[in-house]
PDB file of C-alpha atoms in Angstrom:
ATOM      1  CA  MET A   1      11.840  50.173 -33.968  1.00 41.00           C
ATOM      2  CA  LYS A   2      11.512  47.733 -31.052  1.00 42.00           C
ATOM      3  CA  TYR A   3       7.714  47.612 -31.446  1.00 44.00           C
ATOM      4  CA  LEU A   4       7.988  47.156 -35.210  1.00 39.00           C
ATOM      5  CA  ILE A   5      10.265  44.127 -34.792  1.00 35.00           C
ATOM      6  CA  SER A   6       7.826  42.575 -32.264  1.00 42.00           C
ATOM      7  CA  LEU A   7       4.888  43.177 -34.607  1.00 42.00           C
ATOM      8  CA  TRP A   8       6.768  41.646 -37.531  1.00 38.00           C
ATOM      9  CA  THR A   9       7.652  38.538 -35.473  1.00 38.00           C
ATOM     10  CA  LEU A  10       4.018  38.156 -34.462  1.00 40.00           C
ATOM     11  CA  LEU A  11       2.834  38.385 -38.064  1.00 40.00           C
ATOM     12  CA  LEU A  12       5.374  35.771 -39.139  1.00 38.00           C
ATOM     13  CA  SER A  13       4.246  33.340 -36.421  1.00 41.00           C
ATOM     14  CA  ILE A  14       0.580  33.840 -37.385  1.00 39.00           C
ATOM     15  CA  SER A  15       1.267  33.267 -41.071  1.00 42.00           C
ATOM     16  CA  SER A  16       3.429  30.238 -40.282  1.00 43.00           C
ATOM     17  CA  PHE A  17       0.633  28.699 -38.225  1.00 43.00           C
ATOM     18  CA  ALA A  18      -1.931  29.347 -40.926  1.00 41.00           C
ATOM     19  CA  LEU A  19       0.343  27.778 -43.506  1.00 44.00           C
ATOM     20  CA  ASP A  20       0.964  24.812 -41.196  1.00 47.00           C
ATOM     21  CA  ALA A  21      -2.725  24.212 -40.646  1.00 50.00           C
ATOM     22  CA  GLN A  22      -4.003  24.784 -44.157  1.00 56.00           C
ATOM     23  CA  GLU A  23      -1.483  25.046 -46.967  1.00 71.00           C
ATOM     24  CA  TRP A  24       1.087  22.338 -46.330  1.00 85.00           C
ATOM     25  CA  PRO A  25       0.349  19.484 -48.744  1.00 90.00           C
ATOM     26  CA  ASP A  26      -0.558  16.075 -47.329  1.00 90.00           C
ATOM     27  CA  ILE A  27       2.020  13.344 -47.455  1.00 91.00           C
ATOM     28  CA  GLU A  28       1.202  10.651 -49.968  1.00 90.00           C
ATOM     29  CA  GLU A  29      -0.298   7.409 -48.710  1.00 90.00           C
ATOM     30  CA  GLY A  30       2.013   4.574 -47.751  1.00 91.00           C
ATOM     31  CA  ILE A  31       4.779   6.775 -46.354  1.00 93.00           C
ATOM     32  CA  VAL A  32       3.315   6.994 -42.848  1.00 94.00           C
ATOM     33  CA  SER A  33       1.598   4.255 -40.826  1.00 94.00           C
ATOM     34  CA  ILE A  34      -0.069   4.868 -37.468  1.00 95.00           C
ATOM     35  CA  LYS A  35      -1.413   2.934 -34.484  1.00 95.00           C
ATOM     36  CA  ILE A  36      -3.464   4.676 -31.793  1.00 95.00           C
ATOM     37  CA  LYS A  37      -4.391   3.369 -28.362  1.00 94.00           C
ATOM     38  CA  GLU A  38      -7.445   5.401 -27.438  1.00 93.00           C
ATOM     39  CA  PRO A  39      -8.817   5.864 -23.897  1.00 91.00           C
ATOM     40  CA  LEU A  40     -11.305   3.101 -23.034  1.00 86.00           C
ATOM     41  CA  GLN A  41     -13.885   5.618 -21.848  1.00 87.00           C
ATOM     42  CA  GLN A  42     -15.618   7.555 -24.625  1.00 87.00           C
ATOM     43  CA  VAL A  43     -18.485   9.236 -22.746  1.00 86.00           C
ATOM     44  CA  GLY A  44     -19.072  10.572 -19.254  1.00 83.00           C
ATOM     45  CA  TYR A  45     -16.126  12.980 -19.058  1.00 87.00           C
ATOM     46  CA  THR A  46     -16.428  15.977 -16.743  1.00 86.00           C
ATOM     47  CA  ILE A  47     -14.369  19.071 -16.086  1.00 86.00           C
ATOM     48  CA  GLY A  48     -10.922  18.247 -14.748  1.00 87.00           C
ATOM     49  CA  ASP A  49     -10.682  14.765 -16.304  1.00 89.00           C
ATOM     50  CA  LYS A  50      -7.451  13.808 -18.079  1.00 92.00           C
ATOM     51  CA  PRO A  51      -7.920  11.385 -20.979  1.00 93.00           C
ATOM     52  CA  SER A  52      -4.763  10.044 -22.636  1.00 93.00           C
ATOM     53  CA  ARG A  53      -3.823   8.774 -26.092  1.00 94.00           C
ATOM     54  CA  TYR A  54      -0.857   6.609 -26.995  1.00 96.00           C
ATOM     55  CA  ILE A  55       0.226   6.952 -30.625  1.00 95.00           C
ATOM     56  CA  GLU A  56       2.823   5.003 -32.609  1.00 96.00           C
ATOM     57  CA  ILE A  57       3.886   6.453 -35.975  1.00 95.00           C
ATOM     58  CA  THR A  58       6.285   4.893 -38.488  1.00 95.00           C
ATOM     59  CA  ILE A  59       7.791   7.093 -41.227  1.00 94.00           C
ATOM     60  CA  LYS A  60       9.525   5.469 -44.162  1.00 94.00           C
ATOM     61  CA  LYS A  61      12.873   6.789 -45.315  1.00 92.00           C
ATOM     62  CA  PRO A  62      13.987   9.073 -46.910  1.00 92.00           C
ATOM     63  CA  TYR A  63      11.309  11.194 -45.222  1.00 93.00           C
ATOM     64  CA  VAL A  64      12.233  12.504 -41.787  1.00 92.00           C
ATOM     65  CA  LEU A  65      10.277  14.137 -39.003  1.00 93.00           C
ATOM     66  CA  ILE A  66      10.533  17.865 -38.326  1.00 92.00           C
ATOM     67  CA  LYS A  67      10.752  17.802 -34.536  1.00 91.00           C
ATOM     68  CA  GLU A  68       9.502  21.376 -34.204  1.00 90.00           C
ATOM     69  CA  SER A  69       6.102  20.198 -35.451  1.00 90.00           C
ATOM     70  CA  LEU A  70       5.435  17.971 -32.438  1.00 93.00           C
ATOM     71  CA  PRO A  71       2.351  18.916 -30.342  1.00 91.00           C
ATOM     72  CA  ILE A  72       2.902  21.723 -27.843  1.00 89.00           C
ATOM     73  CA  PRO A  73       1.481  21.313 -24.291  1.00 91.00           C
ATOM     74  CA  GLY A  74      -0.728  24.169 -23.108  1.00 86.00           C
ATOM     75  CA  TYR A  75      -1.986  25.065 -26.559  1.00 78.00           C
ATOM     76  CA  GLU A  76      -5.810  25.309 -26.717  1.00 75.00           C
ATOM     77  CA  ARG A  77      -7.540  24.662 -30.030  1.00 76.00           C
ATOM     78  CA  LYS A  78     -10.597  26.424 -31.358  1.00 73.00           C
ATOM     79  CA  TYR A  79     -13.689  24.906 -32.913  1.00 72.00           C
ATOM     80  CA  GLN A  80     -16.019  27.084 -35.020  1.00 74.00           C
ATOM     81  CA  GLY A  81     -14.335  30.196 -33.652  1.00 72.00           C
ATOM     82  CA  GLN A  82     -14.696  29.216 -29.979  1.00 75.00           C
ATOM     83  CA  ASP A  83     -12.256  27.676 -27.540  1.00 78.00           C
ATOM     84  CA  LEU A  84     -12.568  23.920 -27.581  1.00 81.00           C
ATOM     85  CA  GLY A  85     -12.125  23.667 -23.815  1.00 86.00           C
ATOM     86  CA  ILE A  86      -9.708  20.733 -24.099  1.00 89.00           C
ATOM     87  CA  VAL A  87      -6.007  21.481 -23.616  1.00 91.00           C
ATOM     88  CA  LEU A  88      -2.959  19.287 -24.206  1.00 91.00           C
ATOM     89  CA  ASP A  89      -1.629  18.933 -20.659  1.00 92.00           C
ATOM     90  CA  THR A  90       1.524  16.840 -21.168  1.00 93.00           C
ATOM     91  CA  MET A  91       3.370  15.356 -24.115  1.00 93.00           C
ATOM     92  CA  LYS A  92       6.043  12.677 -23.971  1.00 94.00           C
ATOM     93  CA  HIS A  93       7.725  11.414 -27.103  1.00 94.00           C
ATOM     94  CA  VAL A  94      10.395   8.935 -28.164  1.00 95.00           C
ATOM     95  CA  ILE A  95      12.069   8.935 -31.567  1.00 94.00           C
ATOM     96  CA  LYS A  96      14.009   5.927 -32.868  1.00 93.00           C
ATOM     97  CA  GLU A  97      15.908   5.781 -36.133  1.00 92.00           C
ATOM     98  CA  SER A  98      16.564   2.693 -38.260  1.00 91.00           C
ATOM     99  CA  LYS A  99      17.949   2.139 -41.742  1.00 90.00           C
ATOM    100  CA  THR A 100      14.526   2.039 -43.353  1.00 92.00           C
ATOM    101  CA  SER A 101      12.265   4.139 -41.122  1.00 93.00           C
ATOM    102  CA  THR A 102      11.797   6.540 -38.252  1.00 93.00           C
ATOM    103  CA  SER A 103       9.647   5.438 -35.312  1.00 94.00           C
ATOM    104  CA  LEU A 104       7.813   8.066 -33.250  1.00 95.00           C
ATOM    105  CA  THR A 105       5.776   7.340 -30.117  1.00 95.00           C
ATOM    106  CA  LEU A 106       3.597  10.029 -28.560  1.00 95.00           C
ATOM    107  CA  ASP A 107       2.054   9.846 -25.092  1.00 95.00           C
ATOM    108  CA  LEU A 108      -0.491  12.674 -25.036  1.00 94.00           C
ATOM    109  CA  THR A 109      -2.535  13.634 -21.980  1.00 94.00           C
ATOM    110  CA  TYR A 110      -5.327  16.168 -22.347  1.00 93.00           C
ATOM    111  CA  GLN A 111      -7.301  17.981 -19.655  1.00 92.00           C
ATOM    112  CA  ILE A 112     -10.919  19.056 -19.962  1.00 90.00           C
ATOM    113  CA  PHE A 113     -11.754  22.629 -18.930  1.00 88.00           C
ATOM    114  CA  THR A 114     -15.324  22.864 -20.161  1.00 85.00           C
ATOM    115  CA  ASN A 115     -18.700  21.870 -18.782  1.00 79.00           C
ATOM    116  CA  LYS A 116     -22.354  22.375 -19.739  1.00 75.00           C
ATOM    117  CA  VAL A 117     -25.696  21.714 -18.089  1.00 74.00           C
ATOM    118  CA  VAL A 118     -26.373  18.990 -20.649  1.00 78.00           C
ATOM    119  CA  VAL A 119     -24.192  16.407 -22.344  1.00 79.00           C
ATOM    120  CA  LYS A 120     -22.163  17.980 -25.150  1.00 82.00           C
ATOM    121  CA  PRO A 121     -19.989  16.417 -27.839  1.00 84.00           C
ATOM    122  CA  GLY A 122     -16.278  17.028 -27.816  1.00 85.00           C
ATOM    123  CA  PHE A 123     -13.117  15.550 -29.195  1.00 85.00           C
ATOM    124  CA  LEU A 124      -9.474  15.133 -28.427  1.00 90.00           C
ATOM    125  CA  PRO A 125      -8.186  17.341 -31.230  1.00 89.00           C
ATOM    126  CA  SER A 126      -6.307  16.187 -34.270  1.00 89.00           C
ATOM    127  CA  GLU A 127      -2.573  16.846 -34.324  1.00 91.00           C
ATOM    128  CA  TYR A 128      -0.321  17.630 -37.285  1.00 91.00           C
ATOM    129  CA  ILE A 129       3.284  16.634 -37.765  1.00 93.00           C
ATOM    130  CA  ARG A 130       5.496  17.856 -40.617  1.00 93.00           C
ATOM    131  CA  LEU A 131       7.763  15.711 -42.749  1.00 93.00           C
ATOM    132  CA  LEU A 132      10.611  16.527 -45.063  1.00 90.00           C
ATOM    133  CA  ASN A 133      12.511  14.662 -47.760  1.00 90.00           C
ATOM    134  CA  PRO A 134      16.115  15.874 -47.365  1.00 89.00           C
ATOM    135  CA  ASN A 135      17.053  14.395 -50.779  1.00 88.00           C
ATOM    136  CA  ASN A 136      14.557  16.660 -52.541  1.00 85.00           C
ATOM    137  CA  PRO A 137      16.301  19.767 -53.869  1.00 84.00           C
ATOM    138  CA  GLU A 138      13.169  21.829 -53.270  1.00 84.00           C
ATOM    139  CA  LYS A 139      13.059  20.778 -49.617  1.00 84.00           C
ATOM    140  CA  GLN A 140       9.288  20.646 -49.775  1.00 88.00           C
ATOM    141  CA  VAL A 141       7.500  20.147 -46.457  1.00 91.00           C
ATOM    142  CA  PHE A 142       4.497  17.836 -46.092  1.00 92.00           C
ATOM    143  CA  LYS A 143       2.044  17.379 -43.259  1.00 92.00           C
ATOM    144  CA  TYR A 144       0.432  14.293 -41.730  1.00 93.00           C
ATOM    145  CA  ARG A 145      -2.799  14.526 -39.749  1.00 93.00           C
ATOM    146  CA  ILE A 146      -3.320  12.451 -36.611  1.00 93.00           C
ATOM    147  CA  PRO A 147      -7.108  12.011 -36.440  1.00 93.00           C
ATOM    148  CA  GLU A 148      -9.144  13.347 -33.530  1.00 92.00           C
ATOM    149  CA  ARG A 149     -10.974  11.199 -30.984  1.00 92.00           C
ATOM    150  CA  ARG A 150     -14.632  12.003 -30.431  1.00 91.00           C
ATOM    151  CA  ILE A 151     -15.848  11.972 -26.820  1.00 90.00           C
ATOM    152  CA  ALA A 152     -18.863  13.180 -24.848  1.00 88.00           C
ATOM    153  CA  ILE A 153     -18.579  15.645 -21.975  1.00 87.00           C
ATOM    154  CA  SER A 154     -21.183  15.250 -19.229  1.00 83.00           C
ATOM    155  CA  PRO A 155     -22.427  17.842 -16.727  1.00 80.00           C
ATOM    156  CA  LEU A 156     -21.425  17.652 -13.091  1.00 71.00           C
ATOM    157  CA  SER A 157     -25.087  17.213 -12.124  1.00 64.00           C
ATOM    158  CA  ILE A 158     -28.255  16.126 -13.882  1.00 62.00           C
ATOM    159  CA  PHE A 159     -30.209  18.965 -15.510  1.00 62.00           C
ATOM    160  CA  GLY A 160     -33.949  18.794 -14.903  1.00 61.00           C
ATOM    161  CA  ASN A 161     -36.052  16.005 -13.447  1.00 57.00           C
ATOM    162  CA  VAL A 162     -34.552  12.772 -14.758  1.00 58.00           C
ATOM    163  CA  LYS A 163     -35.384   9.319 -13.462  1.00 60.00           C
ATOM    164  CA  ILE A 164     -32.234   7.478 -12.530  1.00 54.00           C
ATOM    165  CA  GLU A 165     -33.303   4.344 -14.385  1.00 56.00           C
ATOM    166  CA  GLU A 166     -33.617   6.420 -17.553  1.00 60.00           C
ATOM    167  CA  ASP A 167     -30.109   7.841 -17.133  1.00 57.00           C
ATOM    168  CA  MET A 168     -28.261   4.489 -17.145  1.00 57.00           C
ATOM    169  CA  SER A 169     -26.748   4.702 -20.586  1.00 58.00           C
ATOM    170  CA  PRO A 170     -25.070   1.468 -21.733  1.00 58.00           C
ATOM    171  CA  LEU A 171     -22.456   3.610 -23.472  1.00 54.00           C
ATOM    172  CA  ARG A 172     -21.231   5.218 -20.266  1.00 56.00           C
ATOM    173  CA  GLY A 173     -17.844   3.898 -19.228  1.00 58.00           C
ATOM    174  CA  VAL A 174     -17.363   2.291 -15.842  1.00 60.00           C
ATOM    175  CA  PHE A 175     -15.681   4.597 -13.322  1.00 62.00           C
ATOM    176  CA  LEU A 176     -12.936   2.504 -11.772  1.00 70.00           C
ATOM    177  CA  MET A 177     -10.824   3.223  -8.718  1.00 74.00           C
ATOM    178  CA  ASP A 178      -7.211   2.165  -8.444  1.00 76.00           C
ATOM    179  CA  GLU A 179      -7.368  -0.441  -5.693  1.00 82.00           C
ATOM    180  CA  GLU A 180      -3.870  -1.876  -6.092  1.00 85.00           C
ATOM    181  CA  ALA A 181      -2.231   0.283  -3.404  1.00 86.00           C
ATOM    182  CA  SER A 182      -5.128  -0.217  -0.977  1.00 87.00           C
ATOM    183  CA  ILE A 183      -5.136  -4.004  -1.466  1.00 90.00           C
ATOM    184  CA  LYS A 184      -1.360  -4.145  -0.926  1.00 90.00           C
ATOM    185  CA  THR A 185      -1.665  -2.118   2.284  1.00 91.00           C
ATOM    186  CA  LEU A 186      -4.548  -4.320   3.444  1.00 92.00           C
ATOM    187  CA  LYS A 187      -2.540  -7.505   2.849  1.00 93.00           C
ATOM    188  CA  ILE A 188       0.495  -6.175   4.737  1.00 94.00           C
ATOM    189  CA  SER A 189      -1.707  -4.989   7.614  1.00 94.00           C
ATOM    190  CA  GLY A 190      -3.449  -8.371   7.715  1.00 94.00           C
ATOM    191  CA  ILE A 191      -0.140 -10.246   7.915  1.00 95.00           C
ATOM    192  CA  ILE A 192       1.109  -7.960  10.709  1.00 95.00           C
ATOM    193  CA  ALA A 193      -2.176  -8.351  12.610  1.00 94.00           C
ATOM    194  CA  LEU A 194      -2.056 -12.142  12.227  1.00 94.00           C
ATOM    195  CA  LEU A 195       1.518 -12.331  13.517  1.00 93.00           C
ATOM    196  CA  ALA A 196       0.648 -10.047  16.434  1.00 92.00           C
ATOM    197  CA  PHE A 197      -2.407 -12.184  17.234  1.00 89.00           C
ATOM    198  CA  ILE A 198      -0.353 -15.385  17.199  1.00 86.00           C
ATOM    199  CA  GLY A 199       2.248 -13.733  19.439  1.00 81.00           C
ATOM    200  CA  LEU A 200      -0.398 -12.626  21.935  1.00 80.00           C
ATOM    201  CA  ILE A 201      -1.940 -16.094  21.992  1.00 76.00           C
ATOM    202  CA  TYR A 202       1.453 -17.613  22.669  1.00 70.00           C
ATOM    203  CA  ILE A 203       2.335 -15.139  25.412  1.00 66.00           C
ATOM    204  CA  TYR A 204      -0.976 -15.321  27.260  1.00 61.00           C
ATOM    205  CA  SER A 205      -1.883 -18.964  26.638  1.00 58.00           C
ATOM    206  CA  GLN A 206      -1.460 -21.722  29.199  1.00 45.00           C
ATOM    207  CA  TYR A 207       0.733 -23.770  26.853  1.00 45.00           C
ATOM    208  CA  ALA A 208       4.113 -23.189  25.260  1.00 48.00           C
ATOM    209  CA  TRP A 209       3.023 -23.748  21.654  1.00 49.00           C
ATOM    210  CA  LEU A 210       6.264 -23.162  19.838  1.00 51.00           C
ATOM    211  CA  PRO A 211       8.398 -26.246  18.939  1.00 48.00           C
ATOM    212  CA  ASN A 212      10.583 -27.538  21.774  1.00 45.00           C
ATOM    213  CA  LYS A 213       9.061 -25.015  24.170  1.00 51.00           C
ATOM    214  CA  ARG A 214       6.498 -27.171  25.980  1.00 61.00           C
ATOM    215  CA  GLY A 215       8.037 -26.598  29.420  1.00 80.00           C
ATOM    216  CA  VAL A 216       7.315 -28.168  32.777  1.00 89.00           C
ATOM    217  CA  PHE A 217       6.038 -24.905  34.298  1.00 89.00           C
ATOM    218  CA  ALA A 218       3.449 -24.543  31.517  1.00 87.00           C
ATOM    219  CA  ARG A 219       1.991 -27.911  32.521  1.00 89.00           C
ATOM    220  CA  THR A 220       2.306 -27.153  36.209  1.00 92.00           C
ATOM    221  CA  HIS A 221       0.582 -23.801  35.847  1.00 91.00           C
ATOM    222  CA  ARG A 222      -2.293 -25.464  34.029  1.00 90.00           C
ATOM    223  CA  THR A 223      -2.666 -28.101  36.762  1.00 92.00           C
ATOM    224  CA  ILE A 224      -2.577 -25.562  39.607  1.00 92.00           C
ATOM    225  CA  GLY A 225      -5.096 -23.368  37.796  1.00 91.00           C
ATOM    226  CA  LYS A 226      -7.730 -26.123  38.133  1.00 91.00           C
ATOM    227  CA  LEU A 227      -7.326 -26.601  41.903  1.00 91.00           C
ATOM    228  CA  LYS A 228      -9.809 -25.402  44.514  1.00 90.00           C
ATOM    229  CA  ALA A 229      -8.893 -23.821  47.822  1.00 87.00           C
ATOM    230  CA  THR A 230      -8.471 -26.792  50.196  1.00 90.00           C
ATOM    231  CA  PRO A 231      -5.524 -27.807  52.410  1.00 88.00           C
ATOM    232  CA  ALA A 232      -4.812 -30.790  50.162  1.00 91.00           C
ATOM    233  CA  SER A 233      -4.874 -28.586  47.054  1.00 91.00           C
ATOM    234  CA  VAL A 234      -2.420 -26.098  48.580  1.00 90.00           C
ATOM    235  CA  GLN A 235      -0.020 -28.901  49.473  1.00 91.00           C
ATOM    236  CA  LYS A 236      -0.362 -30.449  45.998  1.00 93.00           C
ATOM    237  CA  ALA A 237       0.339 -27.092  44.316  1.00 93.00           C
ATOM    238  CA  ILE A 238       3.499 -26.557  46.393  1.00 92.00           C
ATOM    239  CA  THR A 239       4.647 -30.144  45.768  1.00 94.00           C
ATOM    240  CA  ASP A 240       4.107 -29.759  42.006  1.00 93.00           C
ATOM    241  CA  MET A 241       6.127 -26.540  41.979  1.00 93.00           C
ATOM    242  CA  HIS A 242       9.007 -28.234  43.875  1.00 93.00           C
ATOM    243  CA  HIS A 243       8.934 -31.090  41.376  1.00 93.00           C
ATOM    244  CA  ALA A 244       9.043 -28.626  38.431  1.00 92.00           C
ATOM    245  CA  PHE A 245      12.072 -26.824  39.921  1.00 91.00           C
ATOM    246  CA  ASP A 246      13.851 -30.151  40.453  1.00 91.00           C
ATOM    247  CA  LEU A 247      13.254 -31.128  36.815  1.00 91.00           C
ATOM    248  CA  VAL A 248      14.668 -27.803  35.563  1.00 89.00           C
ATOM    249  CA  THR A 249      17.809 -27.813  37.736  1.00 89.00           C
ATOM    250  CA  GLY A 250      18.379 -31.600  37.715  1.00 88.00           C
ATOM    251  CA  LYS A 251      18.651 -31.613  41.490  1.00 88.00           C
ATOM    252  CA  THR A 252      16.582 -30.732  44.542  1.00 89.00           C
ATOM    253  CA  LEU A 253      16.214 -26.952  44.705  1.00 89.00           C
ATOM    254  CA  PHE A 254      16.312 -25.059  47.989  1.00 88.00           C
ATOM    255  CA  LYS A 255      16.500 -21.393  48.909  1.00 86.00           C
ATOM    256  CA  ASP A 256      20.234 -21.677  49.473  1.00 87.00           C
ATOM    257  CA  ASN A 257      21.045 -23.042  45.991  1.00 89.00           C
ATOM    258  CA  LEU A 258      18.839 -20.732  43.889  1.00 90.00           C
ATOM    259  CA  PRO A 259      21.907 -19.701  41.802  1.00 91.00           C
ATOM    260  CA  HIS A 260      21.770 -23.188  40.209  1.00 90.00           C
ATOM    261  CA  LEU A 261      18.341 -22.240  38.799  1.00 90.00           C
ATOM    262  CA  TYR A 262      19.655 -18.871  37.549  1.00 91.00           C
ATOM    263  CA  ILE A 263      22.501 -20.641  35.736  1.00 90.00           C
ATOM    264  CA  LYS A 264      19.985 -22.845  33.947  1.00 89.00           C
ATOM    265  CA  ASN A 265      17.718 -19.910  33.075  1.00 90.00           C
ATOM    266  CA  ALA A 266      18.716 -16.353  34.003  1.00 90.00           C
ATOM    267  CA  SER A 267      15.112 -15.138  33.560  1.00 90.00           C
ATOM    268  CA  PHE A 268      14.178 -16.618  36.968  1.00 92.00           C
ATOM    269  CA  GLU A 269      16.484 -14.109  38.634  1.00 91.00           C
ATOM    270  CA  ASN A 270      13.860 -11.433  37.842  1.00 92.00           C
ATOM    271  CA  ILE A 271      11.446 -13.089  40.296  1.00 92.00           C
ATOM    272  CA  ASP A 272      14.023 -13.776  43.025  1.00 92.00           C
ATOM    273  CA  SER A 273      11.818 -12.184  45.710  1.00 92.00           C
ATOM    274  CA  GLU A 274       8.865 -14.480  44.852  1.00 92.00           C
ATOM    275  CA  LEU A 275      11.108 -17.559  44.736  1.00 92.00           C
ATOM    276  CA  ARG A 276      12.297 -16.855  48.295  1.00 92.00           C
ATOM    277  CA  GLU A 277       8.681 -16.213  49.326  1.00 91.00           C
ATOM    278  CA  PHE A 278       7.755 -19.620  47.868  1.00 92.00           C
ATOM    279  CA  PHE A 279      10.262 -21.455  50.050  1.00 91.00           C
ATOM    280  CA  LYS A 280       8.992 -19.573  53.129  1.00 90.00           C
ATOM    281  CA  LEU A 281       5.453 -20.576  52.186  1.00 90.00           C
ATOM    282  CA  SER A 282       6.517 -24.204  51.684  1.00 90.00           C
ATOM    283  CA  THR A 283       8.049 -24.262  55.161  1.00 88.00           C
ATOM    284  CA  LEU A 284       4.881 -22.692  56.594  1.00 86.00           C
ATOM    285  CA  VAL A 285       2.574 -25.267  55.032  1.00 85.00           C
ATOM    286  CA  PHE A 286       4.599 -28.435  55.597  1.00 85.00           C
ATOM    287  CA  PHE A 287       6.777 -27.808  58.652  1.00 80.00           C
ATOM    288  CA  SER A 288       5.167 -25.082  60.761  1.00 73.00           C
ATOM    289  CA  ALA A 289       4.250 -26.308  64.272  1.00 60.00           C
ATOM    290  CA  SER A 290       2.030 -23.292  64.866  1.00 59.00           C
ATOM    291  CA  SER A 291      -1.655 -23.982  65.354  1.00 49.00           C
ATOM    292  CA  LYS A 292      -2.537 -20.790  63.492  1.00 57.00           C
ATOM    293  CA  LYS A 293      -4.513 -21.519  60.365  1.00 68.00           C
ATOM    294  CA  TYR A 294      -3.396 -19.889  57.142  1.00 74.00           C
ATOM    295  CA  ASP A 295      -5.730 -18.500  54.475  1.00 84.00           C
ATOM    296  CA  GLN A 296      -5.950 -21.338  51.952  1.00 86.00           C
ATOM    297  CA  GLU A 297      -7.731 -19.249  49.317  1.00 89.00           C
ATOM    298  CA  GLU A 298      -5.173 -16.422  49.485  1.00 90.00           C
ATOM    299  CA  ILE A 299      -2.232 -18.848  49.331  1.00 90.00           C
ATOM    300  CA  LEU A 300      -3.668 -20.808  46.390  1.00 92.00           C
ATOM    301  CA  LYS A 301      -4.343 -17.567  44.560  1.00 92.00           C
ATOM    302  CA  TRP A 302      -0.720 -16.543  45.157  1.00 93.00           C
ATOM    303  CA  LEU A 303       0.566 -19.945  43.952  1.00 93.00           C
ATOM    304  CA  LYS A 304      -1.421 -19.647  40.711  1.00 93.00           C
ATOM    305  CA  ASN A 305       0.078 -16.222  40.066  1.00 93.00           C
ATOM    306  CA  PHE A 306       3.552 -17.459  41.015  1.00 92.00           C
ATOM    307  CA  SER A 307       3.314 -20.486  38.699  1.00 93.00           C
ATOM    308  CA  ARG A 308       2.356 -18.159  35.840  1.00 92.00           C
ATOM    309  CA  HIS A 309       5.437 -16.025  36.503  1.00 93.00           C
ATOM    310  CA  CYS A 310       7.587 -19.170  36.470  1.00 93.00           C
ATOM    311  CA  ARG A 311       6.016 -20.201  33.164  1.00 90.00           C
ATOM    312  CA  ASP A 312       6.842 -16.774  31.691  1.00 88.00           C
ATOM    313  CA  CYS A 313      10.430 -17.035  32.931  1.00 90.00           C
ATOM    314  CA  GLU A 314      10.637 -20.498  31.403  1.00 89.00           C
ATOM    315  CA  ARG A 315       9.694 -18.879  28.074  1.00 84.00           C
ATOM    316  CA  LYS A 316      12.264 -16.134  28.782  1.00 84.00           C
ATOM    317  CA  LEU A 317       9.599 -13.447  28.806  1.00 83.00           C
ATOM    318  CA  ILE A 318       9.862 -10.255  30.849  1.00 83.00           C
ATOM    319  CA  VAL A 319       7.828 -10.342  34.087  1.00 87.00           C
ATOM    320  CA  ASP A 320       6.502  -7.010  35.307  1.00 86.00           C
ATOM    321  CA  LYS A 321       8.175  -6.159  38.608  1.00 86.00           C
ATOM    322  CA  SER A 322       4.977  -4.508  39.870  1.00 87.00           C
ATOM    323  CA  ALA A 323       3.174  -7.882  39.550  1.00 87.00           C
ATOM    324  CA  LEU A 324       5.463  -9.592  42.089  1.00 89.00           C
ATOM    325  CA  VAL A 325       3.836 -10.221  45.479  1.00 87.00           C
ATOM    326  CA  VAL A 326       5.613 -11.101  48.751  1.00 85.00           C
ATOM    327  CA  GLY A 327       4.527 -11.297  52.368  1.00 81.00           C
ATOM    328  CA  VAL A 328       2.008 -14.095  51.983  1.00 79.00           C
ATOM    329  CA  ALA A 329       3.933 -16.463  54.298  1.00 74.00           C
ATOM    330  CA  LYS A 330       3.065 -15.021  57.718  1.00 71.00           C
TER     331      LYS A 330
END
């Protein structure tokens, strides 16, 4: 009995489909209007491609749509007894009712599962919807045919010896890549790179370029960087550094009142060891009574490095502790 019921259900579904496809009468003209947005590409499809159709249908009252007649995803049609090779992959629909009509929108996406060694014709199959006039005592059902869309399916590779210039069909659609996401990423990356570049220029430049940041140590560092290793140059470099400290603190700066500098700018406290070395070096150059000659080149090199550290502190940048050098004043 169980098998008989299954067989009977199968026969009913087959007869219902045959009746749906062949024997339902067509709806009279003027009841249904349709607009179809077809895929721009008509030729050049290959296996795996997913063409889409967007369909707008308007049904005048009193006729209504039988929702069970909407296209079914996964159903493969046949053409001349053979599988068409094009399957309805997804179907999205929206139904809106008004006083005078019913509006139906269908978003149909098909997928191609066929391929040949030569170009073959194909089509996005026609679809049928069923309509019913509920005011009709006979409850007669009508069908409306959504026309197919003819396309051409191309092989994955050229069959035979074909010259490329002879294969440039003007009917072949242009294969476009979606560049929107890549362009957006490129723009964001470019902005980040530009900001990073500007930051590096500011940090490693000899000037404080930002507004109100052109400090005295930036100018002093630039001046000292141009000096050559002579006794006069060493004395000038030390004098310029003393003058810069005096301008920052508003008073003459000595080793004993370094906290006044730290109050003005706490960043200088990070180079406290070099600041104390600078005052030792100043005493050595200007006030030492020893006849021992100091290495002018080494001292000038140290002063250039020290002035750069002071410039970085002036900009409130972090100075690497491993870059600090002491013991020059011997």
